[in-house]
mmCIF file of C-alpha atoms in Angstrom:
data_model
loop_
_atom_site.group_PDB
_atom_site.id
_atom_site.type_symbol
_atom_site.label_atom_id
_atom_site.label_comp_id
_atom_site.label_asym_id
_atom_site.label_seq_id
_atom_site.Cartn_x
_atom_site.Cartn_y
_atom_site.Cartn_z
ATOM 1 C CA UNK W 154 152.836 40.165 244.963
ATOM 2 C CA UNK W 155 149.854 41.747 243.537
ATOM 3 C CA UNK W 156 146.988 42.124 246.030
ATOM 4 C CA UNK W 157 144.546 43.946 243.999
ATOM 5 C CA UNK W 158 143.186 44.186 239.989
ATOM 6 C CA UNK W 159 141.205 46.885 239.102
ATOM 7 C CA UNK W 160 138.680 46.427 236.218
ATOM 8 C CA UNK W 161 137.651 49.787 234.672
ATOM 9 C CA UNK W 162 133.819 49.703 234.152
ATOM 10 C CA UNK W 163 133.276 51.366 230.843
ATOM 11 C CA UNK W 164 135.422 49.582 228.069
ATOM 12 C CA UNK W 165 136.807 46.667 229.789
ATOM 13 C CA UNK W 166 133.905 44.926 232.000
ATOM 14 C CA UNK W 167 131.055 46.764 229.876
ATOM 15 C CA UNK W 168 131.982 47.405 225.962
ATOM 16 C CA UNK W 169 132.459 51.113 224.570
ATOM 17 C CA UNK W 170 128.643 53.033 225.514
ATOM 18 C CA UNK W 171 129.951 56.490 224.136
ATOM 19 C CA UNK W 172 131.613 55.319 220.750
ATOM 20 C CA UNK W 173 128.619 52.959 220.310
ATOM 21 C CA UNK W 174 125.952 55.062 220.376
ATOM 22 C CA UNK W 175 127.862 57.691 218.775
ATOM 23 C CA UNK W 176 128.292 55.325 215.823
ATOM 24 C CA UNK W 177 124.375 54.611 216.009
ATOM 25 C CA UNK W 178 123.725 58.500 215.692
ATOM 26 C CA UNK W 179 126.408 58.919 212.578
ATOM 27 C CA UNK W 180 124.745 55.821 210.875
ATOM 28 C CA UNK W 181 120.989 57.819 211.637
ATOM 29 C CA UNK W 182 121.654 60.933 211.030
ATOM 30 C CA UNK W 183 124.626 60.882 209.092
ATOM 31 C CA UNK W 184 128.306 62.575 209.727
ATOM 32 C CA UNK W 185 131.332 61.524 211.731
ATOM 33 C CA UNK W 186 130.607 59.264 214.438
ATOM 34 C CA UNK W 187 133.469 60.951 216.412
ATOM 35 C CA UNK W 188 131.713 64.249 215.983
ATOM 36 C CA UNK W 189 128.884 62.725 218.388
ATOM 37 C CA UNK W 190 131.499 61.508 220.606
ATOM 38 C CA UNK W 191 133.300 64.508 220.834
ATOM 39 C CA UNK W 192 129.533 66.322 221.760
ATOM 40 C CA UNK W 193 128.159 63.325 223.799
ATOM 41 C CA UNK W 194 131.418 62.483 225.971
ATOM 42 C CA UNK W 195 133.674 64.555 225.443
ATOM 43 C CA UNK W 196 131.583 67.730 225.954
ATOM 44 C CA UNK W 197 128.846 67.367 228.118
ATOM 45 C CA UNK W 198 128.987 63.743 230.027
ATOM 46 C CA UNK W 199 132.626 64.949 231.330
ATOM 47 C CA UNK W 200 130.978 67.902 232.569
ATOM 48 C CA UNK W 201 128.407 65.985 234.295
ATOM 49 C CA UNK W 202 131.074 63.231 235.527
ATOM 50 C CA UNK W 203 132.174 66.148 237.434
ATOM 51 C CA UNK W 204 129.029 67.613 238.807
ATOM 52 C CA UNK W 205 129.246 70.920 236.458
ATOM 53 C CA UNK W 206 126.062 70.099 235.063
ATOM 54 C CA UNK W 207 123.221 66.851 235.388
ATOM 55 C CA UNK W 208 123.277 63.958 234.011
ATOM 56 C CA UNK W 209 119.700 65.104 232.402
ATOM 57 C CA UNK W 210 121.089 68.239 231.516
ATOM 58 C CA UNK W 211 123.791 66.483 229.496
ATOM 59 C CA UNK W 212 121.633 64.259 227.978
ATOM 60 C CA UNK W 213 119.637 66.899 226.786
ATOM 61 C CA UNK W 214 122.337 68.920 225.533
ATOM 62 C CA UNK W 215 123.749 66.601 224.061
ATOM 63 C CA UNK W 216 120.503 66.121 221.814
ATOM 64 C CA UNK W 217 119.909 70.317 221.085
ATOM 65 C CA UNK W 218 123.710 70.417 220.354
ATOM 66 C CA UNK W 219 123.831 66.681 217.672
ATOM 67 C CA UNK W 220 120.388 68.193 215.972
ATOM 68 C CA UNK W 221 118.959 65.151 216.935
ATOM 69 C CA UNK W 222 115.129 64.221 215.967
ATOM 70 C CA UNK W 223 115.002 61.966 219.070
ATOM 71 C CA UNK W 224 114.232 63.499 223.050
ATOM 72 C CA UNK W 225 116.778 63.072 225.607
ATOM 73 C CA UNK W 226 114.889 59.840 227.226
ATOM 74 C CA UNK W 227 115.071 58.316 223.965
ATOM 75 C CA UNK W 228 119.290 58.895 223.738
ATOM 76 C CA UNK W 229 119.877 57.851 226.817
ATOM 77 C CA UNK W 230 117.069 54.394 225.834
ATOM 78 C CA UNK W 231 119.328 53.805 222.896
ATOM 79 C CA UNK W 232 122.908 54.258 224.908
ATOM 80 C CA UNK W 233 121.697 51.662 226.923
ATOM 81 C CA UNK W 234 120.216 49.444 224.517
ATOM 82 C CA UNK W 235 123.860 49.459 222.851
ATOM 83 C CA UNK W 236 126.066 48.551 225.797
ATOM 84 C CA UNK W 237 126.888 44.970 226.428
ATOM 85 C CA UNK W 238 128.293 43.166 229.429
ATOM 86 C CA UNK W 239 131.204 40.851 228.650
ATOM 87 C CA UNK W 240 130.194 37.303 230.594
ATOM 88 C CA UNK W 241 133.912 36.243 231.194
ATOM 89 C CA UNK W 242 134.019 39.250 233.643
ATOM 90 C CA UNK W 243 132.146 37.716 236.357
ATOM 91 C CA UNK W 244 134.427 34.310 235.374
ATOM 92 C CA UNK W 245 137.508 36.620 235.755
ATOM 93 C CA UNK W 246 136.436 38.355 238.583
ATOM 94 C CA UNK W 247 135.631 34.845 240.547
ATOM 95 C CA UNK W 248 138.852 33.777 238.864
ATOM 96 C CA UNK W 249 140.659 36.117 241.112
ATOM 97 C CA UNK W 250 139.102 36.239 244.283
ATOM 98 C CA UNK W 251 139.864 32.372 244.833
ATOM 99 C CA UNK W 252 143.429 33.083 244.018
ATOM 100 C CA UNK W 253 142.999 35.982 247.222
ATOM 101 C CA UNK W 254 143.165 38.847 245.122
ATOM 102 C CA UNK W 255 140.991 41.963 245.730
ATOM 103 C CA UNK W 256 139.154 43.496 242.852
ATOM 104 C CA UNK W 257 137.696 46.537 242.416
ATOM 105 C CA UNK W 258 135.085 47.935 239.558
ATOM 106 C CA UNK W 259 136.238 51.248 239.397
ATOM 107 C CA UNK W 260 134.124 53.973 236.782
ATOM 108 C CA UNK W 261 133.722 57.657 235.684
ATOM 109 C CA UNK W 262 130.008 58.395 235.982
ATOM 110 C CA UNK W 263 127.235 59.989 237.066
ATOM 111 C CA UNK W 264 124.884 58.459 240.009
ATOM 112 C CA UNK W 265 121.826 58.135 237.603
ATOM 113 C CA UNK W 266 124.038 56.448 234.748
ATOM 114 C CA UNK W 267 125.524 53.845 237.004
ATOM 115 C CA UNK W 268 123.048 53.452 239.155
ATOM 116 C CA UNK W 269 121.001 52.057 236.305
ATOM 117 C CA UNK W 270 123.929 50.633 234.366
ATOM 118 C CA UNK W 271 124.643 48.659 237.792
ATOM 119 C CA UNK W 272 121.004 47.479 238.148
ATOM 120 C CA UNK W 273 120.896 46.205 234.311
ATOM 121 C CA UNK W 274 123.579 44.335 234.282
ATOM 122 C CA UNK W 275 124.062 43.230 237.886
ATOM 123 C CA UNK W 276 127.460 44.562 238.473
ATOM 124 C CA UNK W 277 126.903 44.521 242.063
ATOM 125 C CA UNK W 278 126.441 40.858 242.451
ATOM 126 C CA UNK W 279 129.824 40.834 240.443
ATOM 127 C CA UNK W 280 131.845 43.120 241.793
ATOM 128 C CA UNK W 281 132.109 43.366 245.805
ATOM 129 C CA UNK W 282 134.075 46.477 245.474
ATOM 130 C CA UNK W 283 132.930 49.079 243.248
ATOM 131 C CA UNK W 284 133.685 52.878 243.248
ATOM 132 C CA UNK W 285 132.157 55.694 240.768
ATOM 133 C CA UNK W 286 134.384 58.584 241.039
ATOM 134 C CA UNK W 287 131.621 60.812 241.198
ATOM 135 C CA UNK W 288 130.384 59.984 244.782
ATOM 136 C CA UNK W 289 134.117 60.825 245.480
ATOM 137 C CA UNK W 290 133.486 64.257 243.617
ATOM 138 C CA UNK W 291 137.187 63.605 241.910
ATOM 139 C CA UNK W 292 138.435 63.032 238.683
ATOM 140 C CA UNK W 293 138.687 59.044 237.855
ATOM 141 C CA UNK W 294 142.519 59.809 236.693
ATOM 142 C CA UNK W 295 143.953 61.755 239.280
ATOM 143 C CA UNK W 296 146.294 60.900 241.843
ATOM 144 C CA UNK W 297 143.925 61.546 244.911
ATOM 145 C CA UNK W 298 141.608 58.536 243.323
ATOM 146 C CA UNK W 299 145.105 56.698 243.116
ATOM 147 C CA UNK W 300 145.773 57.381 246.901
ATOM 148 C CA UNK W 301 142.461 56.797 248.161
ATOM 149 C CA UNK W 302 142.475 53.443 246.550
ATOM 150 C CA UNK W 303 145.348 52.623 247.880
ATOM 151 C CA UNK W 304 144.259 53.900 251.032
ATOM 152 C CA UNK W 305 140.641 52.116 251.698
ATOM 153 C CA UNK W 306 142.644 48.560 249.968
ATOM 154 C CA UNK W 307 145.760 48.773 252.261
ATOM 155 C CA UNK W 308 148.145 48.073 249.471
ATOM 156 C CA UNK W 309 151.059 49.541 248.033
ATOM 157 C CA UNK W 310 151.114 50.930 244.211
ATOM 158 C CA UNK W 311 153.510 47.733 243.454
ATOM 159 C CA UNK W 312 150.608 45.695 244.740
ATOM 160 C CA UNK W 313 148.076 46.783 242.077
ATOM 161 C CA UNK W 314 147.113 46.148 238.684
ATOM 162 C CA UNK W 315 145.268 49.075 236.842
ATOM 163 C CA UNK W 316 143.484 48.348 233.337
ATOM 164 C CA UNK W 317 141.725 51.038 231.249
ATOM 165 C CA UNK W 318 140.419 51.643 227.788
ATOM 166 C CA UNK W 319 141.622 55.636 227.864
ATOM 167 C CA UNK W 320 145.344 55.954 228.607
ATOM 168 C CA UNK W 321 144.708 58.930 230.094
ATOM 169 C CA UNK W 322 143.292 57.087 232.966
ATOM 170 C CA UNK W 323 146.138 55.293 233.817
ATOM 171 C CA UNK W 324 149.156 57.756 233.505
ATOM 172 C CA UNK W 325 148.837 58.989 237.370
ATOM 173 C CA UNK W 326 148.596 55.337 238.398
ATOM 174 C CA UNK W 327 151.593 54.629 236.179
ATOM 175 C CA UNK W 328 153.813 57.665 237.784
ATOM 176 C CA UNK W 329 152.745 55.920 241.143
ATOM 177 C CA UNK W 330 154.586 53.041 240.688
ATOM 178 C CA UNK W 331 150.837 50.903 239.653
ATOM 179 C CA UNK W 332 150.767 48.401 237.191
ATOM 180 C CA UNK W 333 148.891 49.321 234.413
ATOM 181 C CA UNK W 334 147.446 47.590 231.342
ATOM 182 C CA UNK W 335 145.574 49.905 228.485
ATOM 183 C CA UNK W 336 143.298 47.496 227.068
ATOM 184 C CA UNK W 337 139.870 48.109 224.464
ATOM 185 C CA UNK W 338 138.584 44.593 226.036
ATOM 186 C CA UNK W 339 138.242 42.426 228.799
ATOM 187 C CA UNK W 340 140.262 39.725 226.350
ATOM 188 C CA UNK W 341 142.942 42.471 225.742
ATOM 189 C CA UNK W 342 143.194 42.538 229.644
ATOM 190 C CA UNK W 343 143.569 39.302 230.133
ATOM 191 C CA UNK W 344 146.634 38.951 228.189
ATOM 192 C CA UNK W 345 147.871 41.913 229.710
ATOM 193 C CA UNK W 346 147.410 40.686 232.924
ATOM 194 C CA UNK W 347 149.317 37.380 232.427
ATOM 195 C CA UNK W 348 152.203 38.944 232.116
ATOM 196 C CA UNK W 349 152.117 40.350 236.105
ATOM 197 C CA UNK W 350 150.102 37.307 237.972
#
């Protein structure tokens, strides 16, 4: 019996931020939008996921290192301009509650980035249960998140369902005996989720 979904934030409940605005920057400036990624995400906002460096400090690297014309206020403007909510995950969300399952909004981020990604889209009137790994000061895939989920919910790993855009995310979950369901879109979860309710 599953007892508890968990909605990754980025990718599933809000669509792709990085590979959006990374796509805005190659269609600018010109090059491979992955380039941009690679700087923007894979670089610097990992590093300040995990409190190496700030959230401004990433920003503005980020900027120095693409040879952007733009300021660091104006990059992280336009990476919020570009992210969308999906409106069927508050339906989904709901959707599961009344059938007594537990949710959980679970994301990779720093405070400033969520806390403002939260406020624009009103994930907390959503989502009862939300966690940003970097309050926990671990990694979103590792298996202490995995246990301390499991933990705070009370539920075994054959209880939950895990769904992520990076697969990365969900191999520890997987080796725990979780549920899991890579998916690029809340649609893509849906289906995926059919299969276990």
């Amino acid at each position: 019996m599953i007892k508890l979904v968990i909605f990754d934030c980025y990718g599933i409940v809000l669509n792709e931020g990085y590979p959006r605005t990374s796509q805005a920057l190659a269609s600018k400036y010109g090059g491979r939008w992955q380039d941009y990624q690679n700087i923007m995400y894979g670089k610097y906002f990992n590093m300040a996921a995990t409190r190496k460096i700030s959230q401004k400090e990433a920003w503005i690297k980020a900027v120095a290192d693409c040879k952007l014309t733009l300021n660091w206020q104006e990059l992280r403007d336009l990476h919020y301009s570009l992210m969308k909510l999906d409106p069927k995950a508050a339906q989904l969300n709901s959707w599961l509650n009344e059938k007594g399952i537990t949710t959980l909004l679970l994301s990779k981020n720093t405070r400033s980035q969520f806390v403002d990604v939260s406020k624009i889209f009103g994930l907390r009137k959503i989502f009862k249960n939300i966690i940003n790994t970097w309050e926990l000061g671990l990694p979103k895939a590792s298996t202490k998140t995995m246990n301390l989920i499991l933990k705070r919910f009370n539920v075994k790993p054959s209880e939950v369902i895990y769904g992520d855009d990076q697969r990365d995310n969900l191999v520890d979950a997987n080796k725990l005996g979780m549920k899991t369901i890579f998916a690029q879109s809340l649609a893509e979860f849906k289906k995926g989720l059919k299969k276990y309710l």
